Coordinates of C-alpha atoms in Angstrom, one line a residue:
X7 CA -144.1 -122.8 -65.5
X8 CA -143.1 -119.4 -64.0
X9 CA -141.8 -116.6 -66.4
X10 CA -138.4 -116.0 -66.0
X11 CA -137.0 -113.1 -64.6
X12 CA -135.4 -110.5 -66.8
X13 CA -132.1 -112.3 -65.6
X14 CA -132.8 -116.0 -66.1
X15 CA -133.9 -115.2 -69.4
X16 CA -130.9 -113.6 -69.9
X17 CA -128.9 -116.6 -68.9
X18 CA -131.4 -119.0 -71.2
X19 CA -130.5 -116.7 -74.1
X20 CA -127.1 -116.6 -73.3
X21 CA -126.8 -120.2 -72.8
X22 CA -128.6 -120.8 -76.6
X23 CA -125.9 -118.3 -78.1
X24 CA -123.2 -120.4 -77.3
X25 CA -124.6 -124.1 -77.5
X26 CA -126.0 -122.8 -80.9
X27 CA -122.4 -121.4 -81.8
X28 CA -121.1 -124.7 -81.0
X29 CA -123.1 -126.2 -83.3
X30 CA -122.2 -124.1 -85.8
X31 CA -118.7 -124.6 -85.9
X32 CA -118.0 -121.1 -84.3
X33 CA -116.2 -122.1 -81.5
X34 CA -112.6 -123.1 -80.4
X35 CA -112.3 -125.4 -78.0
X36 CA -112.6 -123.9 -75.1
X37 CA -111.7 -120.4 -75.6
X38 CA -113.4 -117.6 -76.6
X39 CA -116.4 -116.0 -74.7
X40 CA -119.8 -114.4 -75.0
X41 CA -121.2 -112.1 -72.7
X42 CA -124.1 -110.0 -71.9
X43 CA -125.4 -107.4 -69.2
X44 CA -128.0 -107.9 -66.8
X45 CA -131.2 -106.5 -67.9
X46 CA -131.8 -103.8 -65.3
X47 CA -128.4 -104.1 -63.4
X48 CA -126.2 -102.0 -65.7
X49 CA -122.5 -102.6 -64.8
X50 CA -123.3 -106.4 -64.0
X51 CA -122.4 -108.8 -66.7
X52 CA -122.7 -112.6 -67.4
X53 CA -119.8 -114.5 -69.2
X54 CA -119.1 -118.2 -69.8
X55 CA -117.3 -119.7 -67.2
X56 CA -113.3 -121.3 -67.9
X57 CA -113.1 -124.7 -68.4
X58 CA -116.7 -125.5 -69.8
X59 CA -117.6 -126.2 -73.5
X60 CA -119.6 -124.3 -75.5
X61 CA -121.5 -127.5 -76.0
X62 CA -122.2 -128.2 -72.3
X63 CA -122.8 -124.6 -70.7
X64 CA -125.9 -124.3 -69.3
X65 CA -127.9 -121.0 -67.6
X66 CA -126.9 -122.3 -63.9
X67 CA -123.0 -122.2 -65.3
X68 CA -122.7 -118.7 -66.3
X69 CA -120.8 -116.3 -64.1
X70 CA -122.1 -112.9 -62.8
X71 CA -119.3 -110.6 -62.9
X72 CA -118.8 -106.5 -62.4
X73 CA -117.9 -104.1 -64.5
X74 CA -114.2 -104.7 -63.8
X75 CA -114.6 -108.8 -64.1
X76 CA -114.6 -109.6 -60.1
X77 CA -116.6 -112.6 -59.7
X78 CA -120.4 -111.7 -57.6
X79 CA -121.6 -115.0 -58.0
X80 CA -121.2 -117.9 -59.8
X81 CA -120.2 -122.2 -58.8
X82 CA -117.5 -121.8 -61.9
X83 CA -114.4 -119.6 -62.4
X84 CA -113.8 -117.0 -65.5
X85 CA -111.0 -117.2 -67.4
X86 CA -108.1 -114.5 -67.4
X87 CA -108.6 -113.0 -70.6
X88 CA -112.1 -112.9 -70.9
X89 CA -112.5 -109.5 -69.5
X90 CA -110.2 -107.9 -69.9
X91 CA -111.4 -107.6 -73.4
X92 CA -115.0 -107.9 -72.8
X93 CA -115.2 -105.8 -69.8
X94 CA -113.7 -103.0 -72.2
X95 CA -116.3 -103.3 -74.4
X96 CA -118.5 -102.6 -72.4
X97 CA -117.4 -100.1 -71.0
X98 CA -116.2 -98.4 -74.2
X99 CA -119.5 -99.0 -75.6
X100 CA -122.5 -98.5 -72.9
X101 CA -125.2 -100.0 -75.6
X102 CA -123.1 -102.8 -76.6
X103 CA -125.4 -105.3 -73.9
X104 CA -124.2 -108.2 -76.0
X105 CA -120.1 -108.6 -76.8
X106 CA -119.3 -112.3 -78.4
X107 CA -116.3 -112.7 -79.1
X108 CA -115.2 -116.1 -81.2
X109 CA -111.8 -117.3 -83.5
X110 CA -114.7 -118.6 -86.4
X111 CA -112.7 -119.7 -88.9
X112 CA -113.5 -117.3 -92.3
X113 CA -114.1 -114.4 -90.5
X114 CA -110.8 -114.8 -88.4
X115 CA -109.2 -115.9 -92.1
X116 CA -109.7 -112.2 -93.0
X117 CA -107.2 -111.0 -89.7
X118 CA -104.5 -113.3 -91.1
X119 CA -104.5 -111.7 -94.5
X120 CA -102.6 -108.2 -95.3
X121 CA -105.3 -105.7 -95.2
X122 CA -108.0 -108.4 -95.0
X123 CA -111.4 -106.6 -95.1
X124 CA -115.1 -108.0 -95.1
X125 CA -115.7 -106.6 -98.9
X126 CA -119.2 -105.4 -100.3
X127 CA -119.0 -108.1 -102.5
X128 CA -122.4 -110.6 -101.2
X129 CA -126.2 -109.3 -100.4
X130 CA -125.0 -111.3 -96.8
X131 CA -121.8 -108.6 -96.3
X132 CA -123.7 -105.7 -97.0
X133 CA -125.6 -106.2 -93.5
X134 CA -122.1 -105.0 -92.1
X135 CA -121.5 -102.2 -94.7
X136 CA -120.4 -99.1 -92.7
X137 CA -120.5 -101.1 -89.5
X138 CA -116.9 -103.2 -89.2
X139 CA -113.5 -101.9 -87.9
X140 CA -110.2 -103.2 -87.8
X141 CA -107.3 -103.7 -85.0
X142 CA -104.5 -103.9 -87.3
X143 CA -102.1 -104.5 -84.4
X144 CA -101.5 -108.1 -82.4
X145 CA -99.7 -107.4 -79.3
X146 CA -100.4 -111.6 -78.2
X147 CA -102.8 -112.6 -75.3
X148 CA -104.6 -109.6 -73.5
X149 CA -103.9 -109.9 -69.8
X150 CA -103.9 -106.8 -68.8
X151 CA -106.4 -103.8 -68.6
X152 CA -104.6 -101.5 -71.3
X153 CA -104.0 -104.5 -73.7
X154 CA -108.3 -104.6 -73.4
X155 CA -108.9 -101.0 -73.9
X156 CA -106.1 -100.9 -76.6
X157 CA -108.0 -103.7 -78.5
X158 CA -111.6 -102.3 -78.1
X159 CA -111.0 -98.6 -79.1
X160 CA -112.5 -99.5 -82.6
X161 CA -115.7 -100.5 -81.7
X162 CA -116.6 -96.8 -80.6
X163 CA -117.8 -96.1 -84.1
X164 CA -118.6 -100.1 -85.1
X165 CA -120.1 -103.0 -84.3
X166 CA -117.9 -105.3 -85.4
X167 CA -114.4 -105.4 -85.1
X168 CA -111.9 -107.8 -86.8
X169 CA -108.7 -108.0 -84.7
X170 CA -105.2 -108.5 -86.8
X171 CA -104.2 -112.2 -86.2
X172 CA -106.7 -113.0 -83.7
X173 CA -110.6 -113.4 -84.5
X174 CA -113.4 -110.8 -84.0
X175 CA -115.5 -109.2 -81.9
X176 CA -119.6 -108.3 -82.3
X177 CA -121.8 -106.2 -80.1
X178 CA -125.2 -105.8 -80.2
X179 CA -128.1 -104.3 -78.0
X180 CA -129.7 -107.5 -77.3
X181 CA -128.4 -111.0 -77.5
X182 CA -130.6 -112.4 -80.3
X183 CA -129.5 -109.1 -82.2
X184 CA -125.4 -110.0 -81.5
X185 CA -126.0 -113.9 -82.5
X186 CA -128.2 -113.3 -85.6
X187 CA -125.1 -110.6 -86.7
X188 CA -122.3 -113.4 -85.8
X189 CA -123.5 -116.0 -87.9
X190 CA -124.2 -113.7 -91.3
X191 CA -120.7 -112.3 -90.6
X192 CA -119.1 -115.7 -90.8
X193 CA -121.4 -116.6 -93.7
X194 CA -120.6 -113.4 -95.4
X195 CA -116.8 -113.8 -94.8
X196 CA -117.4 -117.6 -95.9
X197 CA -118.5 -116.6 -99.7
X198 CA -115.9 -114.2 -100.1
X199 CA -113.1 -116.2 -98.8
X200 CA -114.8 -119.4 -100.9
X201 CA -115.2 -116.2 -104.2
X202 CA -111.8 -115.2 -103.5
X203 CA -110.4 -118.9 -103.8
X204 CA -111.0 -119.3 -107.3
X205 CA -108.5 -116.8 -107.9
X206 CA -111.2 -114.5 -110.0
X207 CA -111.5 -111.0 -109.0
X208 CA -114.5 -110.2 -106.7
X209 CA -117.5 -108.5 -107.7
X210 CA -117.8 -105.6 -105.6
X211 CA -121.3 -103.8 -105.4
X212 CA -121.5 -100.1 -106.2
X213 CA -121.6 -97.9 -103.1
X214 CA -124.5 -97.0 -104.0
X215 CA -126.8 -100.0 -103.8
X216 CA -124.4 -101.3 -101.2
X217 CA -125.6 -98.2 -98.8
X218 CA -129.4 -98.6 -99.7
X219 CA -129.1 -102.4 -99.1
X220 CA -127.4 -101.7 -95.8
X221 CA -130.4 -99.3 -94.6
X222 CA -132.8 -102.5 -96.0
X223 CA -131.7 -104.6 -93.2
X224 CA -131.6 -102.5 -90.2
X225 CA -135.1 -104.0 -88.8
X226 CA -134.5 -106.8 -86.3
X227 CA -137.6 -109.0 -86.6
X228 CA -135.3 -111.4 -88.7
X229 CA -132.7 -111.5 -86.3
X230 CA -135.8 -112.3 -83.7
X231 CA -137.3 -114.8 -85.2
X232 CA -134.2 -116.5 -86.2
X233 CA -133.2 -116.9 -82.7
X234 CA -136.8 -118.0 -81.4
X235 CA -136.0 -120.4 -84.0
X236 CA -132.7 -122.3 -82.9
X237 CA -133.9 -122.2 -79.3
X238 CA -136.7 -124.3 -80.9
X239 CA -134.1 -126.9 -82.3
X240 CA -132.1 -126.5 -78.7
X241 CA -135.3 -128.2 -77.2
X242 CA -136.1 -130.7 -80.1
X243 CA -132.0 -131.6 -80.0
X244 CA -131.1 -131.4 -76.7
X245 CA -133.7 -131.0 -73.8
X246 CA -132.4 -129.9 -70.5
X247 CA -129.9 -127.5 -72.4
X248 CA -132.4 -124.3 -70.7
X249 CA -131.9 -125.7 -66.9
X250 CA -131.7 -122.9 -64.4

């Protein structure tokens, strides 16, 4: 079999982001959308097409898209929203390659909660320590350029950004980078939702260790390997998911 190019393997790994989100429970129907650029055509960016299932999406189904979210190619449609929000993360954030953007239930929990915040209160949350913002404003769907940029601002100085009353967004310089960061966010957010449910206060780690344990996991072999690892199961569970 031929190597892929630099794009098709960008649509496989696209592709295994959002079947393997599906599987997780980290979709919502079919909204929400994950994104990623070109490798070697900055300002060219795939998304997830409307109307498909996370489930379903294949490499051949992804849409090829410009900076400002007209179609280049593509046999499917994009919905409105998409990028208007993605397309100004992008823009607002050059290394951000990767922008997923998902309504996952515990993190999203945290935006529906006065002053919810991802606390250092798990080894798991501490990947994020230093790296989360907040939109604390809902302003309903984003249909318009300015709504996007409005929304995005945060993620200037973050990687992840929880948006009030809405869901979240994470960026990442590679795909398997983004993914691996998506699922510990929602496991982090899990435990303290789960911690904060037995209506005992939270532990919180000292700043401290929190810091030092934050500069622990900065290496991205884990995230790597992990994501080597549920393209494995993609073939085991569902062969033809990688068709071009």
């Amino acid at each position: 079999m031929a190597q892929p190019t630099p794009e098709q393997q960008a649509r496989i790994d696209l592709a295994a982001a959002l079947r393997t989100a599906s599987r997780m429970g980290l979709g919502e129907g079919i909204c929400n959308h994950f994104s990623a650029e070109v490798p070697g055509h900055p300002g060219h960016f795939l998304i997830n097409p409307q109307g498909l299932h996370w489930s379903e999406v294949t490499p051949a189904d992804l849409v090829l898209v410009d900076a400002a979210g007209r179609k280049i190619s593509g046999r499917h449609e994009v919905e409105p929203t998409a990028f208007f929000i993605h397309g100004a993360a992008h823009r607002s954030k050059p290394q951000a390659k990767c922008v997923l953007h998902t309504h996952m239930p515990y993190a999203t929990a945290l935006t529906v909660i006065e002053g919810g915040r991802i606390e250092p209160v798990s080894q798991t949350a501490l990947k994020f320590y230093g790296r989360d913002a907040y939109d604390g404003e809902y302003n309903g769907l984003a249909l318009d350029a300015a709504e996007g940029e409005r929304i995005v601002a945060g993620l200037k100085h973050a990687d992840i950004l929880f948006l009030s009353n809405h869901g979240v967004i994470v960026t990442g310089p590679r795909i398997d980078v983004a993914f691996d960061d998506l699922y510990y966010l929602e496991r982090a957010c899990q435990l303290q939702v789960l911690g904060a449910g037995t209506g005992k206060p939270l532990k919180v780690v000292p700043e401290t260790v929190a810091l030092k344990t934050a500069r622990q996991m900065t290496d991205d072999t884990q995230a790597r390997l992990h994501f080597i690892a549920l393209k494995r199961l993609l073939d085991r569970d569902e062969p033809g998911w990688s068709a071009l």
